[in-house]
CSV table of C-alpha atoms and ligand atoms in Angstrom, one decimal:
chain,number,residue,atom,x,y,z
O,287,MET,CA,7.5,-6.2,-33.8
O,288,LEU,CA,8.5,-3.1,-32.1
O,289,ALA,CA,9.7,-3.6,-28.5
O,290,ARG,CA,7.8,-1.8,-25.7
O,291,VAL,CA,9.8,1.1,-24.4
O,292,PHE,CA,9.2,2.2,-20.9
O,293,PRO,CA,10.4,5.5,-19.6
O,294,LEU,CA,12.1,4.1,-16.5
O,295,ILE,CA,13.1,6.8,-14.1
O,296,ASP,CA,15.1,5.4,-11.2
O,297,HIS,CA,13.8,7.2,-8.1
O,298,ARG,CA,16.4,5.3,-6.0
O,299,GLN,CA,18.9,7.8,-7.3
O,300,TYR,CA,16.9,10.8,-6.2
O,301,ALA,CA,17.2,11.6,-2.5
O,302,GLN,CA,16.1,14.8,-1.0
O,303,GLN,CA,17.9,16.3,1.8
O,304,GLN,CA,16.5,19.2,3.7
O,305,SER,CA,17.8,20.9,6.8
O,306,ALA,CA,16.0,20.0,10.0
O,307,GLN,CA,14.3,22.3,12.4
O,308,SER,CA,16.7,24.1,14.7
O,309,PHE,CA,17.4,22.5,17.9
O,310,ALA,CA,16.1,25.7,19.5
O,311,ASP,CA,12.6,24.8,18.4
O,312,PRO,CA,10.6,22.5,20.7
O,313,LEU,CA,10.6,18.9,19.7
O,314,PRO,CA,7.3,18.2,17.8
O,315,THR,CA,5.2,15.6,19.4
O,316,GLY,CA,1.9,13.7,18.9
O,317,ASN,CA,0.2,15.8,16.3
O,318,VAL,CA,2.4,17.0,13.7
O,319,GLN,CA,0.5,18.4,10.7
O,320,ASP,CA,1.3,19.1,7.0
O,321,ARG,CA,0.5,22.5,5.1
O,322,LEU,CA,-3.1,21.3,4.5
O,323,GLN,CA,-3.6,20.5,8.2
O,324,ARG,CA,-3.5,16.7,7.7
O,325,PRO,CA,-2.0,14.8,10.7
O,326,LEU,CA,0.6,11.9,10.3
O,327,ARG,CA,-1.2,8.7,11.2
O,328,ASP,CA,-0.4,5.9,8.8
O,329,LEU,CA,3.1,4.5,7.9
O,330,ARG,CA,3.6,2.1,5.2
O,331,ILE,CA,7.0,0.3,5.3
O,332,SER,CA,8.4,-1.4,2.2
O,333,VAL,CA,10.6,-4.3,3.5
O,334,THR,CA,11.7,-5.5,0.1
O,335,ASP,CA,11.7,-4.4,-3.6
O,336,ARG,CA,11.6,-8.0,-4.7
O,337,CYS,CA,8.4,-10.2,-5.5
O,338,ASN,CA,7.6,-13.6,-6.8
O,339,PHE,CA,4.7,-12.4,-8.8
O,340,ARG,CA,4.8,-10.2,-12.0
O,341,CYS,CA,1.4,-8.5,-11.9
O,342,ALA,CA,1.4,-6.4,-15.1
O,343,TYR,CA,0.0,-3.4,-13.3
O,344,CYS,CA,2.9,-3.4,-10.8
O,345,MET,CA,5.9,-5.3,-11.9
O,346,PRO,CA,5.6,-6.1,-15.6
O,347,LYS,CA,7.8,-8.9,-16.7
O,348,GLU,CA,9.3,-6.9,-19.6
O,349,VAL,CA,10.8,-4.5,-17.1
O,350,PHE,CA,11.3,-6.7,-13.9
O,351,GLY,CA,13.2,-9.4,-15.7
O,352,SER,CA,15.9,-11.5,-14.3
O,353,ASP,CA,18.5,-8.8,-15.0
O,354,TYR,CA,16.6,-6.0,-13.1
O,355,PRO,CA,18.9,-4.3,-10.6
O,356,TYR,CA,17.2,-4.9,-7.3
O,357,LEU,CA,18.7,-3.2,-4.3
O,358,PRO,CA,21.5,-5.1,-2.6
O,359,HIS,CA,21.0,-6.3,0.8
O,360,SER,CA,23.4,-3.7,2.4
O,361,SER,CA,21.1,-1.0,1.0
O,362,LEU,CA,18.0,-2.3,2.9
O,363,LEU,CA,17.2,-0.9,6.3
O,364,SER,CA,17.9,-3.6,9.0
O,365,PHE,CA,15.0,-4.5,11.2
O,366,GLU,CA,16.7,-2.4,14.0
O,367,GLU,CA,16.8,0.6,11.7
O,368,VAL,CA,13.2,0.2,10.6
O,369,THR,CA,12.0,-0.1,14.2
O,370,ARG,CA,14.1,3.0,15.2
O,371,VAL,CA,12.5,5.0,12.4
O,372,ALA,CA,9.1,3.6,13.2
O,373,ARG,CA,9.4,4.6,16.9
O,374,GLN,CA,9.9,8.2,15.9
O,375,PHE,CA,6.9,8.1,13.6
O,376,VAL,CA,4.8,6.8,16.5
O,377,ALA,CA,6.0,9.6,18.7
O,378,LEU,CA,4.9,12.1,15.9
O,379,GLY,CA,1.3,10.6,15.7
O,380,VAL,CA,1.4,7.4,13.6
O,381,ARG,CA,-1.2,4.9,14.9
O,382,LYS,CA,-1.0,2.3,12.1
O,383,ILE,CA,1.9,0.6,10.4
O,384,ARG,CA,1.5,-1.6,7.3
O,385,LEU,CA,4.3,-3.7,6.2
O,386,THR,CA,4.4,-4.1,2.3
O,387,GLY,CA,6.8,-4.3,-0.7
O,388,GLY,CA,7.5,-6.0,-3.1
O,389,GLU,CA,6.3,-9.2,-1.5
O,390,PRO,CA,6.9,-8.6,2.3
O,391,LEU,CA,6.9,-12.3,3.1
O,392,LEU,CA,10.0,-12.8,0.9
O,393,ARG,CA,12.0,-10.8,3.5
O,394,LYS,CA,13.7,-13.4,5.8
O,395,ASN,CA,12.6,-13.8,9.3
O,396,LEU,CA,10.1,-11.0,9.0
O,397,GLU,CA,8.5,-12.3,12.2
O,398,ALA,CA,11.5,-10.7,14.1
O,399,LEU,CA,10.5,-7.2,12.8
O,400,LEU,CA,7.0,-7.8,13.7
O,401,ILE,CA,7.8,-8.7,17.2
O,402,GLN,CA,9.8,-5.4,17.6
O,403,LEU,CA,7.0,-3.2,15.9
O,404,ALA,CA,4.4,-4.8,18.1
O,405,GLU,CA,6.2,-3.5,21.2
O,406,LEU,CA,5.8,0.1,20.1
O,407,ARG,CA,3.5,2.2,22.2
O,408,THR,CA,2.0,5.6,21.7
O,409,SER,CA,2.5,8.3,24.2
O,410,GLN,CA,-0.9,7.3,25.9
O,411,GLY,CA,0.7,3.7,26.1
O,412,GLU,CA,-1.5,2.2,23.4
O,413,ALA,CA,-0.3,-0.5,21.0
O,414,ILE,CA,-0.2,0.5,17.3
O,415,ASP,CA,-2.4,-1.1,14.7
O,416,LEU,CA,-0.1,-3.5,12.9
O,417,THR,CA,-0.9,-4.9,9.5
O,418,MET,CA,0.5,-6.3,6.3
O,419,THR,CA,-0.3,-6.4,2.6
O,420,THR,CA,0.8,-9.7,1.0
O,421,ASN,CA,0.1,-11.6,-2.3
O,422,GLY,CA,-0.7,-14.5,0.0
O,423,SER,CA,1.7,-17.0,-1.8
O,424,LEU,CA,3.5,-17.9,1.4
O,425,LEU,CA,0.7,-17.1,3.9
O,426,ALA,CA,-0.3,-20.7,4.5
O,427,ARG,CA,3.1,-21.5,5.6
O,428,LYS,CA,3.7,-18.5,7.7
O,429,ALA,CA,0.3,-17.4,9.1
O,430,LYS,CA,0.8,-19.0,12.5
O,431,ALA,CA,4.3,-17.6,13.1
O,432,LEU,CA,3.1,-14.1,11.9
O,433,LYS,CA,0.2,-14.1,14.4
O,434,ALA,CA,2.4,-15.3,17.2
O,435,ALA,CA,4.8,-12.4,16.4
O,436,GLY,CA,1.9,-9.9,16.8
O,437,LEU,CA,0.1,-9.6,13.5
O,438,ASN,CA,-3.7,-9.1,14.1
O,439,ARG,CA,-4.6,-7.9,10.7
O,440,VAL,CA,-3.7,-8.8,7.2
O,441,THR,CA,-4.7,-7.7,3.6
O,442,VAL,CA,-4.3,-10.4,0.9
O,443,SER,CA,-4.3,-9.4,-2.7
O,444,LEU,CA,-6.3,-11.7,-5.0
O,445,ASP,CA,-7.4,-10.4,-8.5
O,446,ALA,CA,-9.7,-13.3,-9.6
O,447,LEU,CA,-11.2,-16.6,-8.5
O,448,ASP,CA,-10.9,-18.1,-12.0
O,449,ASP,CA,-7.5,-19.8,-12.1
O,450,ARG,CA,-6.8,-18.8,-15.8
O,451,VAL,CA,-7.6,-15.2,-15.1
O,452,PHE,CA,-5.6,-15.1,-12.0
O,453,LYS,CA,-2.6,-16.8,-13.5
O,454,ARG,CA,-2.7,-14.3,-16.3
O,455,MET,CA,-2.6,-11.5,-13.9
O,456,ASN,CA,0.2,-12.6,-11.6
O,457,ASP,CA,2.0,-13.7,-14.8
O,458,VAL,CA,3.9,-16.5,-12.9
O,459,ASP,CA,1.3,-19.3,-13.2
O,460,PHE,CA,0.5,-19.1,-9.5
O,461,PRO,CA,-2.8,-20.9,-8.7
O,462,VAL,CA,-5.8,-19.3,-6.9
O,463,ALA,CA,-6.1,-22.3,-4.5
O,464,LYS,CA,-2.8,-21.5,-2.8
O,465,VAL,CA,-3.8,-17.9,-2.0
O,466,LEU,CA,-7.2,-19.2,-0.7
O,467,GLU,CA,-5.3,-21.7,1.5
O,468,GLY,CA,-3.2,-18.8,2.8
O,469,ILE,CA,-6.5,-16.8,3.7
O,470,GLU,CA,-7.9,-19.8,5.5
O,471,ALA,CA,-4.6,-20.4,7.3
O,472,ALA,CA,-4.7,-16.6,8.5
O,473,GLN,CA,-8.3,-17.2,9.8
O,474,ALA,CA,-7.3,-20.4,11.5
O,475,SER,CA,-4.3,-18.8,13.1
O,476,GLY,CA,-6.5,-16.3,14.9
O,477,ILE,CA,-5.8,-13.2,12.8
O,478,THR,CA,-9.2,-11.5,13.2
O,479,ASN,CA,-9.2,-8.8,10.6
O,480,ILE,CA,-8.7,-10.0,7.1
O,481,LYS,CA,-9.2,-8.2,3.9
O,482,VAL,CA,-8.7,-9.0,0.3
O,483,ASN,CA,-7.6,-6.4,-2.3
O,484,MET,CA,-8.7,-6.8,-5.8
O,485,VAL,CA,-7.3,-4.5,-8.5
O,486,VAL,CA,-9.9,-4.3,-11.2
O,487,LYS,CA,-8.8,-3.8,-14.9
O,488,ARG,CA,-11.5,-3.4,-17.4
O,489,GLY,CA,-11.5,-6.2,-19.9
O,490,VAL,CA,-9.0,-8.3,-17.9
O,491,ASN,CA,-10.7,-9.3,-14.7
O,492,ASP,CA,-13.8,-7.1,-14.3
O,493,HIS,CA,-16.1,-10.2,-14.9
O,494,GLU,CA,-14.7,-11.6,-11.7
O,495,VAL,CA,-16.2,-8.8,-9.5
O,496,LEU,CA,-19.4,-10.6,-8.9
O,497,PRO,CA,-17.9,-14.2,-8.3
O,498,MET,CA,-15.5,-12.6,-5.9
O,499,ALA,CA,-18.2,-10.7,-4.0
O,500,ARG,CA,-20.3,-13.9,-3.8
O,501,TYR,CA,-17.4,-16.0,-2.6
O,502,PHE,CA,-16.4,-13.7,0.3
O,503,GLN,CA,-19.9,-12.7,1.4
O,504,GLY,CA,-20.5,-13.9,5.0
O,505,THR,CA,-17.0,-15.2,5.4
O,506,GLY,CA,-15.8,-12.5,7.7
O,507,VAL,CA,-13.3,-11.3,5.0
O,508,ALA,CA,-13.8,-7.8,3.7
O,509,LEU,CA,-13.3,-7.5,0.0
O,510,ARG,CA,-11.9,-4.3,-1.4
O,511,PHE,CA,-12.0,-3.3,-5.0
O,512,ILE,CA,-9.2,-1.0,-6.1
O,513,GLU,CA,-9.2,1.1,-9.3
O,514,PHE,CA,-6.2,0.5,-11.5
O,515,MET,CA,-3.9,3.3,-10.7
O,516,ASP,CA,-1.3,5.2,-12.7
O,517,VAL,CA,1.5,4.5,-10.1
O,518,GLY,CA,5.1,4.3,-11.4
O,519,SER,CA,5.8,4.6,-15.1
O,520,THR,CA,6.1,1.0,-16.4
O,521,ASN,CA,2.6,-0.5,-16.1
O,522,GLY,CA,1.2,1.0,-19.3
O,523,TRP,CA,-1.7,2.6,-17.4
O,524,ASN,CA,-4.5,4.3,-19.4
O,525,MET,CA,-7.9,5.5,-18.4
O,526,ASP,CA,-9.8,2.9,-20.6
O,527,ALA,CA,-8.5,0.2,-18.4
O,528,VAL,CA,-9.9,1.7,-15.2
O,529,LEU,CA,-13.3,0.3,-14.1
O,530,PRO,CA,-14.7,3.2,-12.0
O,531,SER,CA,-15.7,2.0,-8.4
O,532,GLU,CA,-19.2,3.3,-9.2
O,533,GLU,CA,-19.7,0.6,-11.7
O,534,VAL,CA,-18.3,-2.1,-9.3
O,535,VAL,CA,-20.9,-1.0,-6.6
O,536,ARG,CA,-23.7,-0.9,-9.3
O,537,THR,CA,-22.8,-4.5,-10.6
O,538,ILE,CA,-22.8,-6.0,-7.1
O,539,ALA,CA,-25.9,-4.1,-5.9
O,540,GLU,CA,-27.9,-5.5,-8.8
O,541,HIS,CA,-27.6,-9.0,-7.4
O,542,MET,CA,-26.7,-8.4,-3.6
O,543,PRO,CA,-28.4,-5.3,-2.0
O,544,LEU,CA,-25.9,-3.0,-0.5
O,545,VAL,CA,-26.1,-0.2,2.0
O,546,HIS,CA,-23.6,2.7,2.5
O,547,LEU,CA,-21.5,2.4,5.7
O,548,PRO,CA,-19.8,5.2,7.4
O,549,ALA,CA,-15.9,5.4,7.4
O,550,SER,CA,-14.5,3.5,10.3
O,551,ALA,CA,-11.5,5.8,10.8
O,552,ALA,CA,-10.4,9.3,9.6
O,553,GLY,CA,-8.3,9.1,6.3
O,554,GLU,CA,-9.7,5.6,5.4
O,555,THR,CA,-9.0,4.9,1.8
O,556,ALA,CA,-12.1,2.7,1.1
O,557,GLN,CA,-15.7,3.7,0.9
O,558,ARG,CA,-17.6,1.0,2.6
O,559,TRP,CA,-20.8,-0.8,1.8
O,560,GLY,CA,-22.5,-3.4,3.8
O,561,TYR,CA,-24.6,-6.3,2.6
O,562,ALA,CA,-28.3,-5.7,3.4
O,563,GLY,CA,-30.6,-8.4,4.9
O,564,PRO,CA,-34.2,-9.1,3.9
O,565,ASN,CA,-35.3,-5.9,5.8
O,566,GLY,CA,-33.0,-3.7,3.7
O,567,GLN,CA,-30.8,-2.9,6.7
O,568,TYR,CA,-27.1,-3.7,7.0
O,569,LEU,CA,-26.7,-7.4,8.2
O,570,PRO,CA,-23.3,-7.6,9.8
O,571,SER,CA,-23.1,-11.4,9.4
O,572,LEU,CA,-23.1,-11.0,5.6
O,573,GLY,CA,-20.2,-8.6,5.9
O,574,GLU,CA,-19.1,-5.7,3.7
O,575,ILE,CA,-17.2,-4.6,0.7
O,576,GLY,CA,-15.1,-1.5,0.2
O,577,VAL,CA,-14.1,0.5,-3.0
O,578,ILE,CA,-10.9,2.4,-3.3
O,579,SER,CA,-11.5,5.1,-5.9
O,580,SER,CA,-8.0,6.6,-6.2
O,581,VAL,CA,-8.5,7.6,-9.9
O,582,THR,CA,-12.1,8.6,-10.1
O,583,GLN,CA,-12.7,10.1,-6.6
O,584,ALA,CA,-9.4,11.3,-5.2
O,585,PHE,CA,-9.1,11.3,-1.5
O,586,CYS,CA,-6.1,13.4,-0.9
O,587,GLY,CA,-8.1,15.7,1.4
O,588,ASP,CA,-7.6,13.7,4.4
O,589,CYS,CA,-4.5,11.6,3.3
O,590,ASN,CA,-2.5,10.9,6.5
O,591,ARG,CA,-0.1,8.3,5.0
O,592,ALA,CA,3.6,8.4,4.9
O,593,ARG,CA,5.8,5.8,3.1
O,594,LEU,CA,9.2,4.4,4.0
O,595,SER,CA,10.9,2.8,0.9
O,596,THR,CA,13.1,-0.4,1.2
O,597,GLU,CA,16.2,1.6,1.5
O,598,GLY,CA,14.9,4.1,4.0
O,599,ARG,CA,13.7,7.0,1.9
O,600,LEU,CA,10.6,8.8,3.2
O,601,PHE,CA,7.8,9.6,0.6
O,602,THR,CA,4.9,11.7,1.6
O,603,CYS,CA,2.8,10.7,-1.4
O,604,LEU,CA,2.6,7.5,-3.6
O,605,PHE,CA,3.3,9.8,-6.6
O,606,ALA,CA,6.1,12.0,-5.0
O,607,GLY,CA,9.1,12.5,-7.2
O,608,GLN,CA,11.5,12.5,-4.4
O,609,GLY,CA,12.1,10.8,-1.1
O,610,PHE,CA,13.9,12.1,2.0
O,611,ASP,CA,16.9,10.0,2.8
O,612,LEU,CA,16.5,8.9,6.4
O,613,ARG,CA,19.1,6.0,6.0
O,614,GLN,CA,21.9,8.4,5.6
O,615,LEU,CA,20.9,10.0,8.9
O,616,LEU,CA,20.5,6.8,10.6
O,617,ARG,CA,23.9,5.5,9.5
O,618,SER,CA,25.8,8.7,10.1
O,619,ALA,CA,27.4,8.5,13.6
O,620,ALA,CA,27.4,12.3,13.8
O,621,THR,CA,23.6,12.7,13.6
O,622,ALA,CA,22.4,9.4,14.9
O,623,GLU,CA,20.3,11.0,17.6
O,624,ASP,CA,16.7,9.9,17.8
O,625,GLU,CA,15.8,13.5,18.5
O,626,GLN,CA,17.3,14.6,15.2
O,627,LEU,CA,15.5,11.8,13.3
O,628,ALA,CA,12.2,13.0,14.7
O,629,ARG,CA,12.9,16.6,13.9
O,630,GLU,CA,13.6,15.6,10.2
O,631,ILE,CA,10.6,13.5,9.8
O,632,ALA,CA,8.5,16.2,11.3
O,633,THR,CA,10.0,18.8,9.0
O,634,VAL,CA,9.4,16.7,6.0
O,635,TRP,CA,5.8,16.1,7.0
O,636,GLN,CA,5.1,19.9,8.0
O,637,ARG,CA,6.4,20.9,4.5
O,638,ARG,CA,4.1,18.4,2.7
O,639,SER,CA,1.4,19.7,0.4
O,640,ASP,CA,1.0,16.7,-1.8
O,641,ARG,CA,-2.4,16.0,-3.5
O,642,TYR,CA,-1.4,14.4,-6.8
O,643,SER,CA,-4.7,12.6,-7.4
O,644,GLN,CA,-6.7,15.6,-6.9
O,645,LEU,CA,-4.5,17.7,-9.2
O,646,ARG,CA,-4.3,15.1,-12.0
O,647,THR,CA,-8.0,15.2,-12.7
O,648,PRO,CA,-9.7,16.0,-15.0
O,649,TRP,CA,-7.9,13.6,-17.2
O,650,ALA,CA,-8.3,15.5,-20.5
O,651,GLU,CA,-6.4,18.5,-19.1
O,652,LEU,CA,-3.2,16.6,-18.2
O,653,PRO,CA,-0.6,17.5,-20.8
O,654,ASP,CA,2.0,14.8,-20.7
O,655,ARG,CA,1.6,12.0,-18.2
O,656,ALA,CA,5.0,10.4,-18.9
O,657,ALA,CA,6.8,13.7,-18.0
O,658,ILE,CA,5.7,13.4,-14.4
O,659,PRO,CA,8.3,11.3,-12.5
O,660,LYS,CA,6.7,8.7,-10.2
O,661,PRO,CA,8.3,5.9,-8.1
O,662,GLU,CA,7.4,2.3,-8.8
O,663,MET,CA,4.9,0.8,-6.4
O,664,SER,CA,7.2,-2.2,-5.5
O,665,TYR,CA,9.9,0.1,-4.5
O,666,ILE,CA,7.9,2.7,-2.5
O,667,GLY,CA,5.3,0.2,-1.0
O,668,GLY,CA,1.6,0.1,-1.8
H,720,SAM,N1,3.0,-7.9,-2.9
H,720,SAM,C1,2.1,-7.5,-2.0
H,720,SAM,C2,0.7,-7.6,-2.5
H,720,SAM,O1,0.5,-7.7,-3.8
H,720,SAM,O2,-0.3,-7.6,-1.8
H,720,SAM,C3,2.3,-6.1,-1.4
H,720,SAM,C4,2.7,-5.0,-2.3
H,720,SAM,S1,1.6,-4.4,-3.5
H,720,SAM,C5,2.5,-3.2,-4.3
H,720,SAM,C6,0.4,-3.6,-2.5
H,720,SAM,C7,-1.0,-3.4,-3.1
H,720,SAM,O3,-0.9,-2.5,-4.2
H,720,SAM,C8,-1.6,-4.7,-3.7
H,720,SAM,O4,-2.9,-4.8,-3.1
H,720,SAM,C9,-1.7,-4.4,-5.2
H,720,SAM,O5,-2.7,-5.1,-5.8
H,720,SAM,C10,-1.7,-2.9,-5.3
H,720,SAM,N2,-1.4,-2.4,-6.5
H,720,SAM,C11,-0.2,-2.6,-7.1
H,720,SAM,N3,-0.1,-1.9,-8.2
H,720,SAM,C12,-1.3,-1.2,-8.4
H,720,SAM,C13,-1.9,-0.5,-9.4
H,720,SAM,N4,-1.2,-0.1,-10.5
H,720,SAM,N5,-3.1,0.0,-9.1
H,720,SAM,C14,-3.8,-0.2,-8.0
H,720,SAM,N6,-3.3,-1.0,-7.0
H,720,SAM,C15,-2.1,-1.6,-7.3
H,721,SF4,FE1,4.2,-8.3,-6.5
H,721,SF4,FE2,2.3,-7.3,-5.1
H,721,SF4,FE3,3.3,-6.0,-7.2
H,721,SF4,FE4,1.8,-8.1,-7.6
H,721,SF4,S1,1.1,-6.2,-6.7
H,721,SF4,S2,3.8,-7.7,-8.5
H,721,SF4,S3,2.2,-9.3,-5.8
H,721,SF4,S4,4.4,-6.4,-5.3
H,722,SF4,FE1,-2.2,10.7,-0.5
H,722,SF4,FE2,-0.8,11.3,-2.6
H,722,SF4,FE3,-2.6,9.3,-2.8
H,722,SF4,FE4,-3.3,11.9,-2.6
H,722,SF4,S1,-2.3,11.0,-4.3
H,722,SF4,S2,-4.2,10.2,-1.5
H,722,SF4,S3,-1.8,12.7,-1.2
H,722,SF4,S4,-0.8,9.3,-1.5
């Protein structure tokens, strides 16, 4: 049998350096915008490139084997460095910070980082919205400590309720029950805003859409269905495996009536649907679902998200070929001024014109997908 060959492009080798604004320019504050007038509001921080799962859509076993060259510890930003960078982002307009990875709960003593980030304040003195995306495998053990450290929201990824299907998807034989235990522990710890992310792959777990919706209805947990995305270059993506969100909504609505809900915040990635009560109106006690249609209905128009990779590179798009090296700045004694950091970040954002998802459709017109270099999700942070 022929071995599968993946066109692996190591984005960790490509750092982009740009000259900052001149010091004569006023320091940008509060409302920095990119070339398409999109503000900077959301920062996703990858705290590790490692994971204990091997979801085929993200870290397929064939590529991320035991000999995979993960980043050495010295390459990672320290918690102090992460907080210092995050502080500049908040000064430039960021209101929401999401810790991600890899699996963020594998990073030792993550609570210490949460404590530091929870202390950040906007220029109006408001706390930032602090959240995390996790596979839930370690949540039962850590929920209490995370809450105590300042985590008020969490998103847990769970792709199926059927144990066999879930184990096939995480590819490390991890049972559903332990993730559900993690979600319950998060609820019990007082984390109030809990979401569940389900990546839907046609022919793999699409038959789990309805059981998942039924299970989480009325529990206070909002279920989000994510279209299988063409991130990175190792997950063997193809359009046939994408179940369009429209089909997800139709499937659920046939059994559990839904009403469309307005977006809760500008730049929100999910379209929200609430469960309707007997009178056909949204019944909040039944809760809501969301669909994230990154493939079939691109939402670049109001994308306000920046990503900080595990080793401190700033990416302005999930599909950006290059990241801007903030770590080099942070660690260089000559330029270690917070003001310069803020100027560099602002410059990168102001030059941004990314809208990959909009440009890549319609599918038929895309000449050679493999030729477009894209970073891996586990490195850049989802
Ligand atoms: N390990 C954590 C987890 O799984 O929640 C955090 C990192 S993971 C990269 C963040 C999110 O990205 C998860 O909800 C995961 O399901 C999603 N994801 C990863 N690869 C994806 C893909 N190819 N398409 C859509 N979503 C993907
Ligand atoms: Fe790990 Fe999350 Fe990627 Fe799955 S989606 S392999 S849990 S980082
Ligand atoms: Fe934002 Fe890039 Fe995704 Fe468009 S493709 S929504 S610009 S991250």
